mmCIF file of C-alpha atoms in Angstrom:
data_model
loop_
_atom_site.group_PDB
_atom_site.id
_atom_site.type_symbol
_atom_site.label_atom_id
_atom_site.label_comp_id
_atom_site.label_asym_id
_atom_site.label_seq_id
_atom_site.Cartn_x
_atom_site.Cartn_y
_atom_site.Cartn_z
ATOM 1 C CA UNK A 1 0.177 -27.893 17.531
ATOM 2 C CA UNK A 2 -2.952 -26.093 17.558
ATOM 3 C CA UNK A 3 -5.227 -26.500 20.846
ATOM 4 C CA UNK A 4 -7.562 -28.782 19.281
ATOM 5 C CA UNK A 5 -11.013 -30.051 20.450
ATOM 6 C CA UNK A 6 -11.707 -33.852 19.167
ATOM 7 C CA UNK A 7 -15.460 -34.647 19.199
ATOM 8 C CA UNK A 8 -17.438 -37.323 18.413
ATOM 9 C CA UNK A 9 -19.796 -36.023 15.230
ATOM 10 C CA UNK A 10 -22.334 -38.776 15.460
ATOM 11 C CA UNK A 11 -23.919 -41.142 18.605
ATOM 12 C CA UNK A 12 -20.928 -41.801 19.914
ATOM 13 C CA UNK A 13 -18.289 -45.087 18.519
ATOM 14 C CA UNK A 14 -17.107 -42.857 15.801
ATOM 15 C CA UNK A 15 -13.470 -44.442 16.680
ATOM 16 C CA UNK A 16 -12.207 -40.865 18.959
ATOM 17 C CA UNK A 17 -10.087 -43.300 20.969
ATOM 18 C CA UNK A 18 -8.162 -44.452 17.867
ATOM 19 C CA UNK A 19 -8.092 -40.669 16.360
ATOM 20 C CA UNK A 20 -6.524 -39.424 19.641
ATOM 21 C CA UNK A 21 -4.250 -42.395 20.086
ATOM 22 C CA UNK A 22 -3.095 -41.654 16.594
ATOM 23 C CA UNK A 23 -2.441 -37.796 17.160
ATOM 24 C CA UNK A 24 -2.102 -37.740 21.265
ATOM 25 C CA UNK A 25 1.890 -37.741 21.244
ATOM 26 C CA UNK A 26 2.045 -34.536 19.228
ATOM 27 C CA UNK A 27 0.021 -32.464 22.296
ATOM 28 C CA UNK A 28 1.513 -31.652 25.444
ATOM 29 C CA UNK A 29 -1.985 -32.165 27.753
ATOM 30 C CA UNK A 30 -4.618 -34.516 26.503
ATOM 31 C CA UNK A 31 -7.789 -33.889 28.369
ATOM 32 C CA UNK A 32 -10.953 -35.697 28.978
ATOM 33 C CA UNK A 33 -13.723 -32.929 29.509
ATOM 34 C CA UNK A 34 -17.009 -34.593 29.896
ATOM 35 C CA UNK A 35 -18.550 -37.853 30.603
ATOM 36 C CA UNK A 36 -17.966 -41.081 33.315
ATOM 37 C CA UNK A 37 -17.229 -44.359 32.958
ATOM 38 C CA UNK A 38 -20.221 -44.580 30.280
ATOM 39 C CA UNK A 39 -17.865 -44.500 27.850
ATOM 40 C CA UNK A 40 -14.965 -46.457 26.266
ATOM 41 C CA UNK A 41 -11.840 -46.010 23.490
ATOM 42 C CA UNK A 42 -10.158 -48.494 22.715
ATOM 43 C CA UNK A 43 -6.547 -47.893 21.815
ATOM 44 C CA UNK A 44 -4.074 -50.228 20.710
ATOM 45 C CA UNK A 45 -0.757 -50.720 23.208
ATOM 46 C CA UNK A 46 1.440 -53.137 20.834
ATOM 47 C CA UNK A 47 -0.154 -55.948 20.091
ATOM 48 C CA UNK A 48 -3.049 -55.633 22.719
ATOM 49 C CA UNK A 49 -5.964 -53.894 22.539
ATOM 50 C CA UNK A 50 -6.529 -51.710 25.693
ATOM 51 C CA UNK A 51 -10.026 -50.273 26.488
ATOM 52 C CA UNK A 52 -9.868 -47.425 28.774
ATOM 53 C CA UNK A 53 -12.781 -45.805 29.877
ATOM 54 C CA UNK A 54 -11.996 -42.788 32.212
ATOM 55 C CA UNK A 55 -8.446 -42.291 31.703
ATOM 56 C CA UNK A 56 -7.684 -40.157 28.562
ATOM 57 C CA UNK A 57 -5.919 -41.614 25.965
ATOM 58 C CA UNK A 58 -3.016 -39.346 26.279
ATOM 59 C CA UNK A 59 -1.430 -41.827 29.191
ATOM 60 C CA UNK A 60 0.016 -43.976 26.597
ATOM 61 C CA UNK A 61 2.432 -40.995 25.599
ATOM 62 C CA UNK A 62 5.075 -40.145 28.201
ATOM 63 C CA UNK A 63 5.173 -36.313 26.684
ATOM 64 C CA UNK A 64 1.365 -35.962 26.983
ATOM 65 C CA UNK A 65 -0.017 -35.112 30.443
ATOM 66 C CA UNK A 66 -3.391 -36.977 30.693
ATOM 67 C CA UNK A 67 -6.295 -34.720 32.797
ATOM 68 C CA UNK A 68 -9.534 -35.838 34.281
ATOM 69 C CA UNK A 69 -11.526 -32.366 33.885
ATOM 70 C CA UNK A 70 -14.179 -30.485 36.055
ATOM 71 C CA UNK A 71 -17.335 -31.625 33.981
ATOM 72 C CA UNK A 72 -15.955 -35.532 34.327
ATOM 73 C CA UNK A 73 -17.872 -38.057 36.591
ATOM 74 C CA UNK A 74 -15.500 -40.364 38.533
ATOM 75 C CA UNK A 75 -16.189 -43.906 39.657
ATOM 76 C CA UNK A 76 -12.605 -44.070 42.061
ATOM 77 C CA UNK A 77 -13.062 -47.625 42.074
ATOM 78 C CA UNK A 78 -13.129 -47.981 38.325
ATOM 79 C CA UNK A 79 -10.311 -45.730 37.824
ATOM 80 C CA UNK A 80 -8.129 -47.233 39.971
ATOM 81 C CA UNK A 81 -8.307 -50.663 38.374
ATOM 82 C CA UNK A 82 -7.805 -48.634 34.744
ATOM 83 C CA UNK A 83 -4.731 -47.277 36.461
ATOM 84 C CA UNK A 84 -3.697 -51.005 38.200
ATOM 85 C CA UNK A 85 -4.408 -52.324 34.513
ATOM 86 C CA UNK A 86 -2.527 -49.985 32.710
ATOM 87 C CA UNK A 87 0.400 -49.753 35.313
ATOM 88 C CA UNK A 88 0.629 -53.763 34.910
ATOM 89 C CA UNK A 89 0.799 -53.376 30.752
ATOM 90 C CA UNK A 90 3.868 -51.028 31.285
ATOM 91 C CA UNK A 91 1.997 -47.724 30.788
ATOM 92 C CA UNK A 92 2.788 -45.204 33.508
ATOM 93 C CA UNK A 93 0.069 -43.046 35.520
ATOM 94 C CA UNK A 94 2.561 -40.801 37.024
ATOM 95 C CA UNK A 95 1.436 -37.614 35.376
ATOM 96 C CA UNK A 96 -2.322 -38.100 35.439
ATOM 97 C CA UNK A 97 -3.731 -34.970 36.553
ATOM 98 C CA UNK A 98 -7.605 -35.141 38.184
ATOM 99 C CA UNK A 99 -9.120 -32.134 38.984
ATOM 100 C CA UNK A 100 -10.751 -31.511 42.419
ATOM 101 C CA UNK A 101 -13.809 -30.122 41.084
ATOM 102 C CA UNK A 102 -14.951 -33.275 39.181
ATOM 103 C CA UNK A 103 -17.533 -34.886 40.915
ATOM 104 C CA UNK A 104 -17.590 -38.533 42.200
ATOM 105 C CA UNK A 105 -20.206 -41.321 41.206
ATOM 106 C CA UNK A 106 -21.097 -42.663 44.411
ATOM 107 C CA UNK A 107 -22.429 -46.356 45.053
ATOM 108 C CA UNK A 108 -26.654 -45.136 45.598
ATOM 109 C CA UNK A 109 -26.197 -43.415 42.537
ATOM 110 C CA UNK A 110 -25.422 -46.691 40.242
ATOM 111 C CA UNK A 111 -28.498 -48.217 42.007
ATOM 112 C CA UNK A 112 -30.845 -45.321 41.532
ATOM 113 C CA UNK A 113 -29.396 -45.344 37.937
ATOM 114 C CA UNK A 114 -30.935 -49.228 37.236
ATOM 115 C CA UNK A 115 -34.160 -48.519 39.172
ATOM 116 C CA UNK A 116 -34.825 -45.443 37.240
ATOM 117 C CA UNK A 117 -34.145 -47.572 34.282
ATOM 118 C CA UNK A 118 -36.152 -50.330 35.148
ATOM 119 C CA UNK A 119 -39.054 -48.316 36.187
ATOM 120 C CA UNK A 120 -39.147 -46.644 32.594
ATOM 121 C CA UNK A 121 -39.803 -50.352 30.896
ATOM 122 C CA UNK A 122 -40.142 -50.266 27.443
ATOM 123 C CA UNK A 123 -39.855 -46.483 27.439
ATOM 124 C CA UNK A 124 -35.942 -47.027 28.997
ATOM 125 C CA UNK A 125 -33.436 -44.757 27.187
ATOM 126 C CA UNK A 126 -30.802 -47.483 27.238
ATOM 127 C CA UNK A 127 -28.070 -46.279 30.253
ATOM 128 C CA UNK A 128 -25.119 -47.923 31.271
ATOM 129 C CA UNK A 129 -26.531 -47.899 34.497
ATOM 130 C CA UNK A 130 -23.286 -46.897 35.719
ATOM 131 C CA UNK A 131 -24.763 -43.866 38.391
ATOM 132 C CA UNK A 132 -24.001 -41.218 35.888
ATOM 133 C CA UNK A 133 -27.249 -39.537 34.965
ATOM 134 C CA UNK A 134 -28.127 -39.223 39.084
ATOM 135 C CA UNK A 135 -24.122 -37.938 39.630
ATOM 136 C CA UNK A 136 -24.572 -35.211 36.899
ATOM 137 C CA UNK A 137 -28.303 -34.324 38.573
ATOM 138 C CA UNK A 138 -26.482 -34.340 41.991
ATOM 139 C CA UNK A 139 -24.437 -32.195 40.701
ATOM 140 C CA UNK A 140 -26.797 -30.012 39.078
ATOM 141 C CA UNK A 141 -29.129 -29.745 42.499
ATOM 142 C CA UNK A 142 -25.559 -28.685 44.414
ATOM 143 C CA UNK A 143 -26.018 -31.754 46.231
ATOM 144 C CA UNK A 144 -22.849 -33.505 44.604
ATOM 145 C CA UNK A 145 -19.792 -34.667 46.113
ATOM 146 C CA UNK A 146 -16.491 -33.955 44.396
ATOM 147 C CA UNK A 147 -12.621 -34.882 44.562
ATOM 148 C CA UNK A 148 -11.922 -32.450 46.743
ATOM 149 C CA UNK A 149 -14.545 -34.130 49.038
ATOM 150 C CA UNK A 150 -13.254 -37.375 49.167
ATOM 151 C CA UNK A 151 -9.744 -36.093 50.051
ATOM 152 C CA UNK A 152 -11.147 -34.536 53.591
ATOM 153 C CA UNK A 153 -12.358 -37.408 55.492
ATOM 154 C CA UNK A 154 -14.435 -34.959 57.814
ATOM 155 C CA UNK A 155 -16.180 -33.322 54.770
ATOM 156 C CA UNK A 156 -16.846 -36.163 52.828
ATOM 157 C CA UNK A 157 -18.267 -37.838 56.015
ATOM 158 C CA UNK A 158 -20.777 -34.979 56.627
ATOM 159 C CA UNK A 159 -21.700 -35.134 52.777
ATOM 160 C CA UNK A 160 -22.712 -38.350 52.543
ATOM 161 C CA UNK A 161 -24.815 -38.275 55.816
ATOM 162 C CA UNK A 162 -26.603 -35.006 54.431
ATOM 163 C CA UNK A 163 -26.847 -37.328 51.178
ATOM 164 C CA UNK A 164 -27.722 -40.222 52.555
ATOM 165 C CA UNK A 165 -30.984 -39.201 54.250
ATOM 166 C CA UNK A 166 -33.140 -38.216 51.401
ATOM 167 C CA UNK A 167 -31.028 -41.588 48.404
ATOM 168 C CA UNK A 168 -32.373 -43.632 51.072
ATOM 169 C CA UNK A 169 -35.312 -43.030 51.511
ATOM 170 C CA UNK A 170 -35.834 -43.610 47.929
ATOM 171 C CA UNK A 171 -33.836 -46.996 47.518
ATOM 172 C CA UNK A 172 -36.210 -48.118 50.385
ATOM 173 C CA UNK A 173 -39.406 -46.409 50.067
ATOM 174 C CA UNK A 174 -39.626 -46.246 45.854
ATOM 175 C CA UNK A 175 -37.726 -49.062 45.121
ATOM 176 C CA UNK A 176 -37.335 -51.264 47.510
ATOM 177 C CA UNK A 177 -33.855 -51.475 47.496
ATOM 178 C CA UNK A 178 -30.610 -51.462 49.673
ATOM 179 C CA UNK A 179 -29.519 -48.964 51.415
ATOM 180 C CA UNK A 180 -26.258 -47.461 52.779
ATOM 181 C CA UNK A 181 -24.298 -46.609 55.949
ATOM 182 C CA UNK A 182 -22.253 -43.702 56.285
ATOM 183 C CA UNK A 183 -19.526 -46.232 57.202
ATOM 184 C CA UNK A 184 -20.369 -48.828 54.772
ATOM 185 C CA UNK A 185 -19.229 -45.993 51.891
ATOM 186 C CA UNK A 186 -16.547 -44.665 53.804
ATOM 187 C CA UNK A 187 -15.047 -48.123 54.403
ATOM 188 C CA UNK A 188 -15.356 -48.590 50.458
ATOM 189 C CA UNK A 189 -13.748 -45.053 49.611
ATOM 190 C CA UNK A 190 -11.715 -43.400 51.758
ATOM 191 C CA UNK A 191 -9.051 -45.774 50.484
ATOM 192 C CA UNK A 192 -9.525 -44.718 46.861
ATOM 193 C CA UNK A 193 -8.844 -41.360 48.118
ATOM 194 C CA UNK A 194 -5.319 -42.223 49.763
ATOM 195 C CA UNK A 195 -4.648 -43.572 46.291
ATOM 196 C CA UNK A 196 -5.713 -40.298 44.485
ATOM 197 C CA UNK A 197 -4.791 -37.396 46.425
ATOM 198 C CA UNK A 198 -1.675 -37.487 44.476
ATOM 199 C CA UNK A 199 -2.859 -36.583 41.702
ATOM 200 C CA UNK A 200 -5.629 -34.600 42.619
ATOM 201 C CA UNK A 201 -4.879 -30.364 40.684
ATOM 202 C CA UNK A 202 -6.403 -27.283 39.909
ATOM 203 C CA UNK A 203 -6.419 -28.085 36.459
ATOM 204 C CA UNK A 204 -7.956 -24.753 34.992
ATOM 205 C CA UNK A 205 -5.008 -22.730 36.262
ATOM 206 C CA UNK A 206 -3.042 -25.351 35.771
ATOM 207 C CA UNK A 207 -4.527 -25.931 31.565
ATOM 208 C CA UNK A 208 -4.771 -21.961 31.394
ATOM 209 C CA UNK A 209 -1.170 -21.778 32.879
ATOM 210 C CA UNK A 210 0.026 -23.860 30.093
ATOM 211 C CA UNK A 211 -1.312 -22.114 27.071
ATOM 212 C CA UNK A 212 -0.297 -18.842 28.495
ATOM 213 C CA UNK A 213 3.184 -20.780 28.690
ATOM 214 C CA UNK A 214 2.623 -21.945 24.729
ATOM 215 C CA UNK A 215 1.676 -25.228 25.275
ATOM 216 C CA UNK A 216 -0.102 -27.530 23.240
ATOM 217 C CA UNK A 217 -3.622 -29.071 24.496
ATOM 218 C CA UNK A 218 -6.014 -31.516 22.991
ATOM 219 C CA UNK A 219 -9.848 -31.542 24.377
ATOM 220 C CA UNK A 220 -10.887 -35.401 23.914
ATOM 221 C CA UNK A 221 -14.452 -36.000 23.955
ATOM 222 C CA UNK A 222 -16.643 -38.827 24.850
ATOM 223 C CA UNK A 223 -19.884 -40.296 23.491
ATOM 224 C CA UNK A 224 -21.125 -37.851 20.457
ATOM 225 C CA UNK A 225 -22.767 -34.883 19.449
ATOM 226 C CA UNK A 226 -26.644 -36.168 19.221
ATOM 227 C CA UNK A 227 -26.084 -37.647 22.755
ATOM 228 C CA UNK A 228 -25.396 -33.983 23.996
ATOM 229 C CA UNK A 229 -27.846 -32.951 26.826
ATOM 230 C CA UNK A 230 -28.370 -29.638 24.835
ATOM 231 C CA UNK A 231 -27.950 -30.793 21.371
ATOM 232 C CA UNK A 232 -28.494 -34.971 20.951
ATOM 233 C CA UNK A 233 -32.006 -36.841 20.468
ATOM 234 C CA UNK A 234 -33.322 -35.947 23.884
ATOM 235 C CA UNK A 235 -34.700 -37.827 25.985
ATOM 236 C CA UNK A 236 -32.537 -40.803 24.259
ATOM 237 C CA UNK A 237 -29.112 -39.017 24.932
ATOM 238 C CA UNK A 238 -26.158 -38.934 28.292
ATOM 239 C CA UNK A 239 -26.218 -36.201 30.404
ATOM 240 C CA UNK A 240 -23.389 -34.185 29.645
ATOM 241 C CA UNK A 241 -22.067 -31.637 27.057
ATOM 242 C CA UNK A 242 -20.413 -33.675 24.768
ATOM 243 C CA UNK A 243 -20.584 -30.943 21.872
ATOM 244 C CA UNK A 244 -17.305 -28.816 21.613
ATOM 245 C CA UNK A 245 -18.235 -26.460 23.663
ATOM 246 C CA UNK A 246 -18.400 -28.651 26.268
ATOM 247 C CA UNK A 247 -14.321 -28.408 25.786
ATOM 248 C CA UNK A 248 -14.518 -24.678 27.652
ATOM 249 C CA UNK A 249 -16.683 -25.642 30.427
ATOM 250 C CA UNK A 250 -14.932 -29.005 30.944
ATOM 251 C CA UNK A 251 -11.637 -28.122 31.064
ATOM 252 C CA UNK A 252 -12.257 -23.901 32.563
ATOM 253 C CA UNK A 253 -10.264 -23.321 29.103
ATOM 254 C CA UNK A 254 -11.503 -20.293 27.602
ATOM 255 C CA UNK A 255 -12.625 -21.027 24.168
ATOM 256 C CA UNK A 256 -10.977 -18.301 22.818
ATOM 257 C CA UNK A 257 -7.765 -20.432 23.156
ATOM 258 C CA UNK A 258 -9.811 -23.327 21.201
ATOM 259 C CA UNK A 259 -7.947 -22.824 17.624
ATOM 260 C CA UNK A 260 -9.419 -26.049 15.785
ATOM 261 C CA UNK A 261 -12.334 -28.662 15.818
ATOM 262 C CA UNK A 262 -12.425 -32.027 15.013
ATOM 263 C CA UNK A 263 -15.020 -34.160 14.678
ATOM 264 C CA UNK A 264 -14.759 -37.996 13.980
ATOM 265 C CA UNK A 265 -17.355 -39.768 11.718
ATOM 266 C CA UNK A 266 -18.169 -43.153 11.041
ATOM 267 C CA UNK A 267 -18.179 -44.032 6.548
ATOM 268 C CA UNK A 268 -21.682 -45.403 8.206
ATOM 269 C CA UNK A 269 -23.760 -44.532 11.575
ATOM 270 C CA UNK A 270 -24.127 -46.740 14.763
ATOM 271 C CA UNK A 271 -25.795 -46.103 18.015
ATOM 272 C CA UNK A 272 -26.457 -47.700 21.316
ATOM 273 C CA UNK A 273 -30.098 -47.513 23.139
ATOM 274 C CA UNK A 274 -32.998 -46.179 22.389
ATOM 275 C CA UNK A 275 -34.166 -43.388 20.460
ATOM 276 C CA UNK A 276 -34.432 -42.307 16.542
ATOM 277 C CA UNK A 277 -32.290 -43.446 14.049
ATOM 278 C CA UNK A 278 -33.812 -42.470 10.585
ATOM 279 C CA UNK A 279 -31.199 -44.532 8.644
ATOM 280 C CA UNK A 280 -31.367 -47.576 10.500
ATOM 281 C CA UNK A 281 -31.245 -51.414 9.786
ATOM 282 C CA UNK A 282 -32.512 -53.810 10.886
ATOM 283 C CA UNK A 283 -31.305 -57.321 11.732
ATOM 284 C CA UNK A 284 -32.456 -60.712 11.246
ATOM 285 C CA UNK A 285 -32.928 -61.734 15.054
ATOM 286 C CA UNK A 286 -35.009 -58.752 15.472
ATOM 287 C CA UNK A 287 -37.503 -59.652 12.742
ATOM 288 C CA UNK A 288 -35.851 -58.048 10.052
ATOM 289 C CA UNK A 289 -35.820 -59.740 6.981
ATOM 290 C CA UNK A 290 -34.617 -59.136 3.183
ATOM 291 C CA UNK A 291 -31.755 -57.035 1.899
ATOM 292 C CA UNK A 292 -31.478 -54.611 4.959
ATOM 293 C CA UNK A 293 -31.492 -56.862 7.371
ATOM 294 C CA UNK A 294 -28.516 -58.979 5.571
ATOM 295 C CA UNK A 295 -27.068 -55.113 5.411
ATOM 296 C CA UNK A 296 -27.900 -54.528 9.317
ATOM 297 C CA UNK A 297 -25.796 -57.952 9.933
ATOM 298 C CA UNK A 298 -23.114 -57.093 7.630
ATOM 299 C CA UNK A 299 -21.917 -53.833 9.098
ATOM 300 C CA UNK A 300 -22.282 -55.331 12.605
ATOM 301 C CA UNK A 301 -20.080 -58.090 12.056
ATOM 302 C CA UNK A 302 -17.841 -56.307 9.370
ATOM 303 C CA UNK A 303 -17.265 -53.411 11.394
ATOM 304 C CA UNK A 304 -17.217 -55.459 14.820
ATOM 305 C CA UNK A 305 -19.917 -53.101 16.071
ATOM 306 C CA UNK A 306 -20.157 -54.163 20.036
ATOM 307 C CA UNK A 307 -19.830 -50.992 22.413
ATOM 308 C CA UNK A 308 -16.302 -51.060 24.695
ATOM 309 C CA UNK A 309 -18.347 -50.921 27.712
ATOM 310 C CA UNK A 310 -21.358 -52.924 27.735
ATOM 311 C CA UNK A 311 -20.045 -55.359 25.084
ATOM 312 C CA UNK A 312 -23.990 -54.535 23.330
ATOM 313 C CA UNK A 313 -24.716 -54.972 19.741
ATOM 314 C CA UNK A 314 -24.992 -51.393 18.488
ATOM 315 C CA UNK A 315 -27.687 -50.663 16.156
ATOM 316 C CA UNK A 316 -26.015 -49.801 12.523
ATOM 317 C CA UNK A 317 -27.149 -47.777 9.667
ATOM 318 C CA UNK A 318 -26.182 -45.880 6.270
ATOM 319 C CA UNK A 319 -24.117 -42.672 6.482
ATOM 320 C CA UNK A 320 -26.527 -39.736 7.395
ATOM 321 C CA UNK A 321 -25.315 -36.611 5.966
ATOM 322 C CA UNK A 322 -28.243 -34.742 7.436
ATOM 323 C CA UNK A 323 -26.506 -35.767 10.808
ATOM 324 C CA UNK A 324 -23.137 -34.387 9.580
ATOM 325 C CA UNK A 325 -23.993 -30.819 8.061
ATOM 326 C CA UNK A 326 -26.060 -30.536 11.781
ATOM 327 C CA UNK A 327 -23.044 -31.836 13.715
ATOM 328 C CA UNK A 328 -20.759 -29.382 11.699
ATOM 329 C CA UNK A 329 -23.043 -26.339 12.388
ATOM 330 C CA UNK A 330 -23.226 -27.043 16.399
ATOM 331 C CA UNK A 331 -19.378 -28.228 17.089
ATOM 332 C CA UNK A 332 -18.032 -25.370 14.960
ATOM 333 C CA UNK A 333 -16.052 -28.139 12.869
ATOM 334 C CA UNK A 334 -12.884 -27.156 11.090
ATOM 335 C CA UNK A 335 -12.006 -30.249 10.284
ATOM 336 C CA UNK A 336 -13.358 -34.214 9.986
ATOM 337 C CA UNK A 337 -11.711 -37.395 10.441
ATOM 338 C CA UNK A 338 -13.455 -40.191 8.263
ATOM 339 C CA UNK A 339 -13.304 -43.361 10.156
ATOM 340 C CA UNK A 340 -13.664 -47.342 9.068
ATOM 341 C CA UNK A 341 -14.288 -46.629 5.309
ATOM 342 C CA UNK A 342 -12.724 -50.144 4.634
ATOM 343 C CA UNK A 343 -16.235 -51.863 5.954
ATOM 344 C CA UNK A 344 -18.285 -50.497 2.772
ATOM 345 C CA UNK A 345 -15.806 -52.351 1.275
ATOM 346 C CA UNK A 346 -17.912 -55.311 1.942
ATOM 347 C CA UNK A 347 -21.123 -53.974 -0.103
ATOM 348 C CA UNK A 348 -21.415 -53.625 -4.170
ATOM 349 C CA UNK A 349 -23.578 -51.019 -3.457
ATOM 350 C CA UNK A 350 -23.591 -48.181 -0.525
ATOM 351 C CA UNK A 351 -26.321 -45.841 0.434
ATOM 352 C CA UNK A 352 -25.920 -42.018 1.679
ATOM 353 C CA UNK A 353 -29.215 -40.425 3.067
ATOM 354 C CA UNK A 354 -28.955 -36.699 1.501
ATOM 355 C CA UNK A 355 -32.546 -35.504 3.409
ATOM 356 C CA UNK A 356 -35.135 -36.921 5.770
ATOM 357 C CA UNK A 357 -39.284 -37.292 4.774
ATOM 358 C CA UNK A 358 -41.911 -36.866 6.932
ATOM 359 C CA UNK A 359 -46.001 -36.534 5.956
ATOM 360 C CA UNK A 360 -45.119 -35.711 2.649
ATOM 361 C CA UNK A 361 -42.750 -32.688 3.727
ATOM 362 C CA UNK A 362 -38.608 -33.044 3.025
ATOM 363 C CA UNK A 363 -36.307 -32.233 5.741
ATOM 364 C CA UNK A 364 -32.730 -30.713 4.469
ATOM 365 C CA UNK A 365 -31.829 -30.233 8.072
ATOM 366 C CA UNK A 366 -32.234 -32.223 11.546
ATOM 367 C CA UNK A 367 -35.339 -31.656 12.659
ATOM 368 C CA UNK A 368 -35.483 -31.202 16.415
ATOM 369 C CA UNK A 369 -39.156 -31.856 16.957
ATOM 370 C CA UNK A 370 -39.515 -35.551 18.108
ATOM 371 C CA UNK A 371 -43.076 -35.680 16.347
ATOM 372 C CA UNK A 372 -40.938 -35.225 13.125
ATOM 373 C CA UNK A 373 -37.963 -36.966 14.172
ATOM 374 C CA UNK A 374 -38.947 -40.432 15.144
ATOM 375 C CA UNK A 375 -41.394 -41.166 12.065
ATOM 376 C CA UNK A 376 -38.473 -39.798 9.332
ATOM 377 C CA UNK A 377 -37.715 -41.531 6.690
ATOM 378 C CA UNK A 378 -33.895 -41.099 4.901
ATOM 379 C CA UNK A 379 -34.016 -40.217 1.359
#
């Protein structure tokens, strides 16, 4: 198989998880290359539905070698109870792979996460508040502590008393909040590490070793491509590079040894939080009333639109081909998976928006300016 890049072509819930579970067992690695615990694909193990939301969806395959790239944030103590979950369904873990440069989520960083939130008020972008926006700008300040940190108690010790002095001061000071111990967090995580030093790699030589070797690999990506830091509806988007070129600098894959691109669409367009949505609708409990609104409800409920990891109503709207030529141009797509085309099936009539109109003007392509962006209209 070609070394294939799977990418969500949307805001994220395109159904990647079921996409990868479907092609997974052809590939010899299946790697996650971006993203935390943020995220969720749900993948179907028998007659149970599994949701896994750090482990890549290549563990259900014995053949396929599951990796936990570089650009990944890592809650330990949410990816041990994935593992203890999956383990306990009859799925083995034995040949995850993490590698030691991901960084780990730590506990002040899921607090700062709901403060910064919470401070933001009707202006909030709508995180998890799972700590992954303040791991990735850890990470970004070279303040960050990674797998490799956790698995040398002296190291990781230092790092989080270096870290601690400045994240408390602002729980305390700005918000008013808890704050940490060295030995509070060490008590919590040093035994996450005993459990993942095993798998703990050098996944780049080890991915790079295995193309070189003729091996297959498939890139899984999380979220979608107008949540990209670069490329999505910023401020409204995560803070990683979901876009396929994320893939390279995920994984330390070259993308010369990318052959194909994937990208996974919705037959209709959902997204969670805030920001623009030009072809949304609206639903009844929100004030909406008329025909869209009785739409709004109807792909909800038809197409079961709750997100994997908060369990939030997503916000649903007609098919946006303006969204799709952009997300072809900026992922390089060579190919598209069309997903949960059966839910039109409940309307006589469907709607594709072709172009977007603001003051008078038509937009053929996705405008990045916010000024035009939030007040479009779909034609």
């Amino acid at each position: 198989m070609p070394n294939t890049v799977l990418v969500g072509a949307q805001w994220g819930d395109e159904g990647k998880g079921k996409i990868t579970d479907l092609i997974a067992s052809k590939y010899d690695y299946v790697v996650r290359y971006q993203g935390g615990n943020n995220a969720g694909h749900t993948v179907i193990h028998g007659d149970k539905k599994l949701a896994l939301h750090l482990m890549p969806s290549g563990v259900m395959y014995e053949n396929a070698v599951p990796v936990i790239g570089n650009s990944v944030v890592v809650d330990p103590g949410v990816l041990v109870k994935e593992m203890a979950m999956l383990e306990a369904e009859g799925i083995s873990c034995k040949n995850l792979k993490i590698s030691c440069d991901a960084h780990v989520i730590m506990p002040y960083h899921k607090d700062l996460d709901g403060a910064d939130e919470k401070s933001l008020g009707e202006h909030k972008i709508g995180t998890t508040k799972r700590g992954i926006g303040p791991c990735y700008q850890d990470k970004v300040a070279r303040k960050g502590i990674r797998i490799q940190d956790l698995m040398d108690e002296k190291i990781f010790r230092l790092k989080v008393e270096t870290a601690l002095v400045q994240k408390n001061a602002i729980l305390e000071k700005i918000y008013g909040l808890h704050t940490y111990t060295v030995e509070e967090i060490c008590e919590e995580y040093l035994p996450y590490a005993r459990i993942l030093k095993q798998y703990m790699a050098e996944t780049s030589q080890m991915l790079n070793d295995a193309v070189r070797a003729g091996k297959s690999i498939l890139f899984e990506g999380a979220q979608g491509t107008l949540l990209d830091i670069d490329h999505g509806t910023y401020p409204y988007v995560t803070s990683s590079s979901c876009c396929a070129g994320g893939a390279a600098t995920g994984s330390g894959v070259g993308p010369v040894n990318i052959d194909r691109v994937l990208g996974i669409q919705k037959a209709y367009i959902t997204r969670v939080g805030g920001g623009p949505f030009p072809t949304e609708l609206k639903y009844a409990e929100d004030g909406g009333e008329g025909i869209e609104a009785e739409e709004g409800e109807t792909l909800c409920q038809v197409g079961h639109e709750y997100g994997v990891t908060t369990g939030r109503k997503r916000r649903c709207g007609w098919f946006d081909a303006v969204i799709a030529r952009y997300a072809a141009d900026v992922n390089g797509l060579t190919d598209v998976a069309l997903t949960k085309l059966d839910v039109l099936s409940a309307f006589d009539t469907i709607k594709v928006c072709v172009a977007y109109e603001c003051n008078g003007e038509r937009y053929d392509y996705f405008p990045m300016q916010q000024r035009v962006l939030f007040h479009a209209k779909p034609i």
